[in-house]
Coordinates of N, CA and C in Angstrom, one line a residue:
M14 N 53.1 -0.8 62.8 CA 52.4 -0.9 61.3 C 51.3 -1.7 61.2
I15 N 51.2 -2.6 62.1 CA 50.0 -3.5 61.6 C 48.5 -2.6 62.0
F16 N 48.6 -2.2 63.2 CA 47.4 -1.4 63.7 C 46.9 -0.6 62.5
P17 N 47.9 0.2 62.0 CA 47.3 1.4 61.1 C 47.1 0.9 59.8
A18 N 47.7 -0.4 59.5 CA 47.3 -1.2 58.4 C 46.2 -1.8 58.4
V19 N 45.7 -2.4 59.4 CA 44.3 -3.0 59.8 C 43.3 -1.8 59.7
F20 N 43.5 -0.9 60.1 CA 42.7 0.4 60.4 C 42.3 0.6 59.1
S21 N 43.4 0.9 58.2 CA 43.3 1.6 56.9 C 42.6 0.6 55.9
V22 N 43.1 -0.3 55.7 CA 42.5 -1.4 55.0 C 40.8 -1.6 55.2
S23 N 40.7 -1.5 56.5 CA 39.2 -1.9 56.8 C 38.4 -0.5 56.5
L24 N 39.0 0.2 56.7 CA 38.1 1.7 56.2 C 38.0 1.8 54.8
T25 N 39.1 1.7 53.9 CA 39.1 1.6 52.6 C 38.0 0.3 51.9
A26 N 38.3 -1.2 52.5 CA 37.5 -1.8 52.1 C 35.8 -1.7 52.3
L27 N 35.6 -1.0 53.2 CA 34.1 -0.7 53.5 C 33.8 0.4 53.0
C28 N 34.3 1.4 52.8 CA 33.9 2.5 51.9 C 33.8 2.3 50.5
Y29 N 34.8 1.2 50.1 CA 34.8 0.7 48.8 C 33.2 0.1 48.6
E30 N 33.1 -0.8 49.6 CA 32.1 -1.5 49.5 C 30.6 -0.7 49.4
V31 N 30.5 0.1 50.0 CA 29.3 1.1 50.2 C 29.5 1.9 48.8
L32 N 30.3 2.2 48.1 CA 30.4 3.2 47.1 C 30.2 2.3 45.8
L33 N 30.5 0.8 46.0 CA 30.1 0.0 44.9 C 28.5 -0.5 44.7
T34 N 28.2 -0.6 46.1 CA 26.6 -0.8 46.1 C 26.1 0.3 45.5
R35 N 26.5 1.6 45.9 CA 25.4 2.6 45.3 C 26.0 2.9 43.6
F36 N 27.3 2.6 43.4 CA 27.3 2.6 42.0 C 26.6 1.8 41.1
F37 N 26.3 0.4 41.7 CA 25.5 -0.4 41.1 C 24.0 -0.3 41.0
S38 N 23.6 0.4 42.4 CA 22.2 0.6 42.2 C 21.8 1.7 41.2
F39 N 22.9 2.8 41.0 CA 22.5 3.5 39.8 C 22.6 2.9 38.5
S40 N 23.3 2.3 38.5 CA 24.0 2.1 37.0 C 23.0 0.5 36.7
Q41 N 22.7 -0.1 37.5 CA 21.8 -1.6 37.1 C 20.4 -1.3 38.0
W42 N 20.4 -0.4 38.5 CA 18.8 -0.4 39.2 C 18.5 -1.4 40.1
N43 N 19.5 -1.2 41.2 CA 19.5 -2.1 42.4 C 19.6 -3.7 42.0
H44 N 19.5 -4.2 40.8 CA 19.6 -5.4 40.4 C 20.9 -6.1 40.9
L45 N 22.1 -5.3 40.7 CA 23.2 -6.0 41.2 C 24.0 -5.4 42.3
S46 N 23.3 -4.6 42.9 CA 23.8 -3.9 44.2 C 23.9 -5.2 45.5
F47 N 23.2 -6.2 45.2 CA 23.2 -7.1 46.2 C 24.5 -7.9 46.3
M48 N 25.2 -7.9 44.9 CA 26.1 -8.9 44.5 C 27.6 -8.4 45.4
V49 N 27.6 -7.2 45.7 CA 28.5 -6.4 46.3 C 29.0 -7.1 47.4
I50 N 28.0 -7.2 48.2 CA 28.0 -8.2 49.5 C 28.8 -9.6 49.5
S51 N 28.2 -10.2 48.5 CA 28.5 -11.8 48.0 C 30.2 -11.7 47.6
I52 N 30.5 -10.7 46.8 CA 32.0 -10.4 46.4 C 32.7 -10.2 47.6
V53 N 32.3 -9.2 48.5 CA 33.3 -8.9 49.6 C 33.2 -10.1 50.5
L54 N 32.4 -10.7 51.0 CA 32.5 -12.0 51.8 C 33.4 -13.4 51.3
F55 N 33.0 -13.4 49.7 CA 33.9 -14.3 48.9 C 35.2 -14.0 49.1
G56 N 35.7 -12.8 49.0 CA 37.1 -12.3 49.0 C 37.7 -12.5 50.0
F57 N 36.9 -12.0 51.3 CA 37.5 -12.2 52.5 C 37.7 -13.6 53.0
A58 N 36.6 -14.7 52.6 CA 37.0 -15.9 52.7 C 37.6 -16.7 52.0
A59 N 37.7 -16.3 51.0 CA 39.1 -16.9 50.1 C 40.4 -16.7 50.5
S60 N 40.6 -15.3 51.0 CA 41.9 -14.9 51.5 C 42.3 -15.6 52.6
G61 N 41.2 -15.9 53.7 CA 41.4 -16.4 54.7 C 41.8 -18.1 54.7
S62 N 41.0 -18.8 53.6 CA 41.3 -19.9 53.3 C 42.6 -20.3 52.8
V63 N 42.8 -19.1 52.0 CA 44.2 -19.5 51.3 C 45.5 -19.3 52.2
L64 N 45.1 -18.3 53.1 CA 46.2 -18.1 54.1 C 46.3 -19.4 55.2
S65 N 45.1 -19.9 55.6 CA 45.1 -21.3 56.2 C 45.8 -22.4 55.6
L66 N 45.6 -22.8 54.6 CA 46.4 -23.4 53.9 C 47.7 -23.2 53.5
V67 N 48.2 -22.0 53.6 CA 49.7 -21.8 53.3 C 50.4 -22.1 54.8
E68 N 49.1 -21.5 56.1 CA 50.2 -21.7 57.1 C 49.9 -23.3 57.7
R69 N 49.3 -24.0 57.2 CA 49.3 -25.6 57.4 C 50.4 -26.0 56.8
R70 N 50.9 -25.6 55.7 CA 52.1 -25.9 55.0 C 53.3 -25.6 55.8
R71 N 53.2 -24.2 56.2 CA 54.7 -23.6 56.5 C 54.2 -22.9 58.0
P72 N 54.0 -23.9 59.2 CA 53.9 -23.3 60.3 C 54.5 -21.8 60.6
G73 N 54.0 -20.7 61.4 CA 54.6 -19.8 61.6 C 54.8 -18.7 60.6
W74 N 54.7 -18.9 59.2 CA 54.6 -18.0 58.1 C 53.9 -16.8 58.4
S75 N 52.5 -16.8 58.6 CA 52.0 -15.8 59.0 C 52.8 -14.5 59.7
A76 N 53.4 -14.9 60.8 CA 53.8 -13.8 62.0 C 55.0 -13.7 60.9
A77 N 55.8 -14.2 60.3 CA 57.1 -14.0 59.6 C 56.7 -12.9 58.5
V78 N 55.8 -13.2 57.8 CA 55.3 -12.2 56.6 C 55.2 -11.0 57.0
L79 N 54.6 -10.6 58.4 CA 54.4 -9.3 58.8 C 55.6 -8.7 58.9
E80 N 56.9 -9.1 58.9 CA 57.8 -8.7 59.1 C 59.0 -8.4 58.4
T81 N 58.2 -9.0 56.8 CA 59.0 -8.9 55.6 C 58.6 -7.7 54.9
P82 N 59.3 -7.3 53.6 CA 58.7 -6.3 52.8 C 57.5 -6.9 52.2
A83 N 57.0 -8.1 52.3 CA 55.9 -8.8 51.5 C 54.6 -8.0 52.0
F84 N 54.6 -7.6 53.5 CA 53.5 -7.0 53.9 C 53.2 -5.7 53.6
P85 N 54.1 -4.8 53.5 CA 53.7 -3.5 52.7 C 53.6 -3.6 51.2
A86 N 54.1 -4.5 50.7 CA 53.9 -4.6 49.1 C 52.7 -5.4 49.1
L87 N 51.9 -5.8 50.2 CA 50.7 -6.4 49.9 C 49.4 -5.5 50.2
L88 N 50.1 -4.0 50.9 CA 49.3 -2.9 51.1 C 49.1 -2.2 49.9
I89 N 50.5 -2.0 49.1 CA 50.3 -1.4 47.6 C 49.4 -2.4 46.9
L90 N 49.6 -3.6 46.8 CA 49.0 -4.6 46.1 C 47.1 -4.1 46.2
C91 N 46.8 -4.1 47.7 CA 45.4 -3.6 48.2 C 45.1 -2.5 47.2
S92 N 45.8 -1.2 47.4 CA 45.6 -0.1 47.0 C 45.4 0.0 45.4
L93 N 46.2 -0.8 44.8 CA 46.4 -0.7 43.4 C 44.9 -1.5 43.0
T94 N 44.6 -2.7 43.6 CA 43.6 -3.2 43.3 C 42.1 -2.3 43.1
V95 N 42.1 -1.6 44.6 CA 40.8 -1.0 44.6 C 40.7 0.1 43.5
S96 N 41.9 0.8 43.2 CA 41.7 2.1 42.2 C 41.6 1.3 41.0
G97 N 42.3 0.2 40.8 CA 42.2 -0.3 39.3 C 40.8 -1.2 38.7
S98 N 40.5 -1.9 40.1 CA 39.1 -2.3 39.7 C 38.0 -1.5 39.8
F99 N 38.0 -0.3 40.4 CA 37.0 0.7 40.1 C 37.1 1.1 38.6
L100 N 38.2 1.5 38.1 CA 38.3 1.9 36.6 C 37.7 0.9 35.7
L101 N 38.3 -0.3 35.8 CA 37.9 -1.3 34.9 C 36.3 -1.8 35.1
V102 N 35.9 -1.7 36.1 CA 34.2 -2.0 36.2 C 33.3 -1.0 35.4
K103 N 33.8 0.2 35.7 CA 33.2 1.3 35.2 C 33.1 1.2 33.7
N104 N 34.3 0.6 33.0 CA 34.3 0.6 31.5 C 33.8 -0.8 31.0
I105 N 33.3 -1.7 31.7 CA 32.4 -2.9 31.4 C 31.1 -2.5 30.9
P106 N 30.9 -2.9 29.6 CA 29.4 -2.4 29.3 C 28.2 -3.8 29.7
L107 N 28.4 -3.8 31.2 CA 27.4 -4.6 31.5 C 25.8 -4.3 31.9
D108 N 25.2 -4.5 31.3 CA 23.6 -4.4 31.1 C 22.7 -5.6 31.4
Y109 N 22.2 -5.3 32.7 CA 21.3 -6.2 33.6 C 20.3 -6.7 32.6
F110 N 19.6 -5.6 32.2 CA 18.5 -5.8 31.3 C 18.5 -6.6 29.9
R111 N 19.7 -6.7 29.6 CA 20.0 -7.3 28.2 C 20.4 -8.8 28.4
M112 N 20.7 -9.2 29.7 CA 21.3 -10.3 30.0 C 20.3 -11.7 29.4
P113 N 19.1 -11.6 29.4 CA 18.4 -12.9 28.9 C 18.7 -12.7 26.9
L114 N 19.0 -11.8 26.5 CA 19.1 -11.4 25.4 C 20.6 -11.8 24.7
E115 N 21.6 -11.3 25.3 CA 22.9 -11.5 25.1 C 23.8 -11.8 26.0
W116 N 24.5 -13.4 25.3 CA 25.3 -14.0 26.2 C 26.5 -13.6 26.6
R117 N 26.9 -12.5 26.0 CA 28.0 -11.6 26.4 C 27.9 -11.0 27.8
Q118 N 26.4 -10.5 28.1 CA 26.3 -9.9 29.4 C 26.8 -10.8 30.4
G119 N 26.4 -12.2 30.4 CA 26.9 -13.1 31.3 C 28.2 -13.0 31.5
V120 N 29.1 -13.3 30.2 CA 30.5 -13.0 30.5 C 30.9 -11.7 31.4
Y121 N 30.2 -10.6 30.9 CA 30.5 -9.1 31.6 C 30.3 -9.2 33.2
L122 N 29.3 -10.1 33.3 CA 29.0 -10.3 34.8 C 30.0 -11.0 35.5
F123 N 30.5 -11.9 35.2 CA 31.5 -12.9 35.4 C 32.9 -12.2 35.8
L124 N 33.2 -11.4 34.5 CA 34.2 -10.6 34.9 C 34.2 -9.6 36.0
T125 N 33.1 -8.7 35.9 CA 32.9 -8.1 36.8 C 33.2 -8.3 38.1
F126 N 32.7 -9.9 38.5 CA 32.6 -10.4 39.8 C 34.3 -10.9 40.1
L127 N 34.9 -11.1 39.0 CA 36.3 -11.4 39.3 C 37.1 -10.4 39.6
I128 N 37.0 -9.3 38.8 CA 37.7 -8.0 38.9 C 37.4 -7.5 40.3
L129 N 36.4 -7.5 41.0 CA 35.9 -6.9 42.1 C 36.5 -7.8 43.4
L130 N 36.7 -9.0 43.0 CA 37.2 -10.2 43.8 C 38.4 -9.5 44.6
A131 N 39.4 -9.1 43.5 CA 40.5 -8.9 44.0 C 40.9 -8.0 45.1
P132 N 40.2 -7.0 45.1 CA 40.5 -5.6 46.2 C 40.4 -6.4 47.4
F133 N 39.1 -7.2 47.6 CA 38.5 -7.7 48.8 C 39.5 -9.0 49.2
F134 N 40.3 -9.9 48.5 CA 40.8 -10.6 48.6 C 42.3 -10.3 49.1
C135 N 42.6 -9.1 48.6 CA 43.6 -8.4 49.3 C 43.5 -7.9 50.5
A136 N 42.4 -7.2 50.7 CA 42.2 -6.7 52.2 C 41.9 -7.6 53.2
G137 N 41.4 -8.8 52.7 CA 41.3 -10.0 53.5 C 42.5 -10.5 54.0
S138 N 43.3 -10.6 53.1 CA 44.8 -11.2 53.5 C 45.4 -10.3 54.4
V139 N 45.3 -8.9 54.4 CA 45.9 -8.1 55.1 C 45.2 -8.4 56.8
I140 N 44.0 -8.7 56.7 CA 43.7 -8.5 58.2 C 43.7 -9.8 58.8
S141 N 43.6 -10.8 57.7 CA 43.8 -12.2 58.2 C 45.4 -12.4 58.7
L142 N 46.1 -12.0 58.1 CA 47.9 -11.9 58.5 C 47.9 -11.2 59.6
A143 N 47.1 -10.2 59.9 CA 47.6 -9.6 61.3 C 46.7 -10.5 62.5
F144 N 45.8 -10.8 62.2 CA 45.1 -11.9 63.4 C 45.8 -13.3 63.4
A145 N 46.2 -13.6 62.3 CA 47.5 -15.0 62.4 C 48.8 -14.7 63.1
G146 N 49.3 -13.6 62.8 CA 50.7 -13.4 63.3 C 50.9 -12.5 64.3
M147 N 49.3 -12.2 64.8 CA 49.8 -11.4 66.2 C 48.5 -12.0 67.1
S148 N 48.4 -13.0 67.0 CA 47.4 -13.6 67.9 C 47.3 -13.3 69.6
V149 N 48.4 -13.1 70.0 CA 48.2 -12.3 71.4 C 47.9 -10.7 71.6
Q150 N 48.0 -10.1 70.5 CA 47.1 -8.8 70.3 C 45.7 -8.8 69.5
T151 N 44.8 -9.7 69.9 CA 43.7 -9.6 68.8 C 42.8 -8.9 69.3
G152 N 42.6 -8.3 70.3 CA 41.5 -7.3 70.7 C 42.0 -6.2 70.1
W153 N 43.2 -5.8 70.1 CA 43.6 -4.4 69.5 C 43.6 -4.6 67.8
I154 N 43.6 -5.8 67.4 CA 43.8 -5.5 66.0 C 42.3 -5.7 65.7
Y155 N 41.1 -6.2 66.6 CA 39.8 -6.2 66.3 C 39.2 -5.0 66.2
F156 N 39.7 -3.9 67.1 CA 39.4 -2.5 67.5 C 39.9 -1.8 66.2
A157 N 41.2 -1.9 65.9 CA 41.5 -1.1 64.6 C 40.6 -1.6 63.5
N158 N 40.3 -2.9 63.3 CA 39.3 -3.3 62.1 C 38.2 -2.8 62.0
M159 N 37.3 -2.6 63.4 CA 36.1 -2.2 63.8 C 35.8 -0.5 63.6
L160 N 37.1 0.1 64.2 CA 37.0 1.5 64.0 C 37.3 1.9 62.7
G161 N 38.3 1.5 61.8 CA 38.2 1.4 60.5 C 36.6 1.2 59.6
S162 N 36.2 -0.1 59.8 CA 35.2 -0.4 59.2 C 34.1 0.7 59.6
A163 N 33.9 1.3 60.7 CA 32.4 2.3 61.0 C 33.1 3.7 60.2
L164 N 34.5 4.0 60.2 CA 34.5 5.0 59.5 C 34.4 4.9 58.0
G165 N 34.6 3.7 57.7 CA 34.4 3.6 56.3 C 33.2 3.5 55.6
A166 N 32.3 3.3 56.6 CA 30.7 3.0 56.3 C 30.1 4.6 56.2
V167 N 30.7 5.5 57.1 CA 30.2 6.8 57.5 C 30.6 7.8 56.5
L168 N 32.0 7.6 56.1 CA 32.9 8.8 55.4 C 32.1 8.6 53.9
P169 N 32.1 7.8 53.0 CA 31.2 8.2 51.9 C 30.2 9.0 51.9
A170 N 29.1 8.7 52.8 CA 27.9 9.5 52.9 C 28.2 11.1 53.0
L171 N 29.6 11.4 54.1 CA 30.0 12.8 54.4 C 30.6 13.2 53.1
L172 N 31.4 12.5 52.2 CA 32.4 13.2 51.5 C 31.5 13.2 50.0
L173 N 30.6 12.2 49.8 CA 29.9 12.3 48.6 C 29.6 13.4 47.9
P174 N 29.2 14.3 48.5 CA 28.6 15.3 47.8 C 29.8 16.3 47.7
L175 N 30.7 16.2 48.3 CA 32.1 17.3 48.1 C 33.1 16.5 47.0
L176 N 33.2 15.6 47.0 CA 34.1 14.7 46.0 C 33.5 13.5 44.8
G177 N 32.6 13.2 45.2 CA 31.9 12.3 44.0 C 32.7 10.6 44.5
E178 N 32.0 10.0 43.9 CA 32.4 8.5 44.0 C 34.1 8.1 43.6
G179 N 34.4 8.6 42.3 CA 35.6 8.3 41.9 C 36.8 8.6 42.7
R180 N 36.7 10.0 43.2 CA 37.6 10.6 43.9 C 37.7 10.0 45.5
I181 N 36.3 9.8 46.1 CA 36.4 9.1 47.2 C 37.3 7.8 47.2
V182 N 37.1 6.8 46.3 CA 37.6 5.7 45.7 C 39.2 6.0 45.8
F183 N 39.5 6.8 45.0 CA 41.0 6.7 44.8 C 41.8 7.6 45.9
C184 N 40.8 8.3 47.1 CA 41.5 9.0 48.5 C 41.8 7.6 49.5
A185 N 40.8 6.8 49.1 CA 40.9 5.5 50.1 C 42.1 4.8 49.8
A186 N 42.0 4.7 48.4 CA 43.3 4.0 47.9 C 44.7 4.6 48.5
L187 N 44.6 5.8 48.2 CA 45.9 6.5 48.6 C 46.1 6.5 50.1
L188 N 45.6 6.2 50.5 CA 45.6 6.1 52.3 C 46.3 4.6 52.2
L189 N 46.1 3.9 51.5 CA 46.7 2.5 51.7 C 48.2 2.5 51.0
L190 N 48.1 3.2 49.9 CA 49.5 3.7 49.2 C 50.3 4.4 50.1
A191 N 49.9 5.0 50.9 CA 50.8 6.1 51.8 C 51.5 5.3 53.1
L192 N 50.7 4.2 53.5 CA 51.5 3.6 54.6 C 52.6 3.2 54.5
P193 N 53.4 2.3 53.5 CA 54.3 1.7 53.3 C 55.2 3.1 53.4
F194 N 55.0 3.9 52.6 CA 56.0 5.0 52.4 C 56.1 5.7 53.9
L195 N 55.2 5.9 54.6 CA 55.1 6.5 56.0 C 56.1 5.4 57.0
Q196 N 55.4 4.3 56.8 CA 56.8 3.5 57.6 C 58.2 3.7 57.3
L197 N 58.8 4.1 55.9 CA 60.3 4.2 55.7 C 60.4 5.4 56.6
L198 N 59.5 6.6 56.7 CA 59.7 7.6 57.2 C 60.3 7.6 58.9
V199 N 59.6 6.7 59.4 CA 59.4 6.7 60.8 C 60.5 5.8 61.3

């Protein structure tokens, strides 16, 4: 379950990152598309930091979580935050050009940053837990991570003409949502 989870989370995270960059480049004229990279890096770094602090207080916690229902629940949470954050951010009336004139736009920008942080925090948690809990198999975890990331970078370009941004985001989120239920069948 760990390797497919890392693969799927990596695919979904990078696919979502590419689509968010595209979304911001069209809606805000490239002025905020750079922000997506900082959100992703901050989300992954924050999740690793939090897991490191928890592991320091409870040694062996990471390996134990991989065997509990908390890990599939984290995948479900990751799926819900990807689709939910996309829906929420599309409805925030953020306008970069009005930022110097309206103080509300700064609040909208901050809300956008916080909302988009959640899916990348969850994705970083899944990958960090895999590395920390299965430190003997880091090569295979890294392989699953890189393979998922590569497909996540390419799939939006291939699927965009067929499905559009929203459907691709929801399909990627469904991939994460399906994993815990597939585990029950196996």
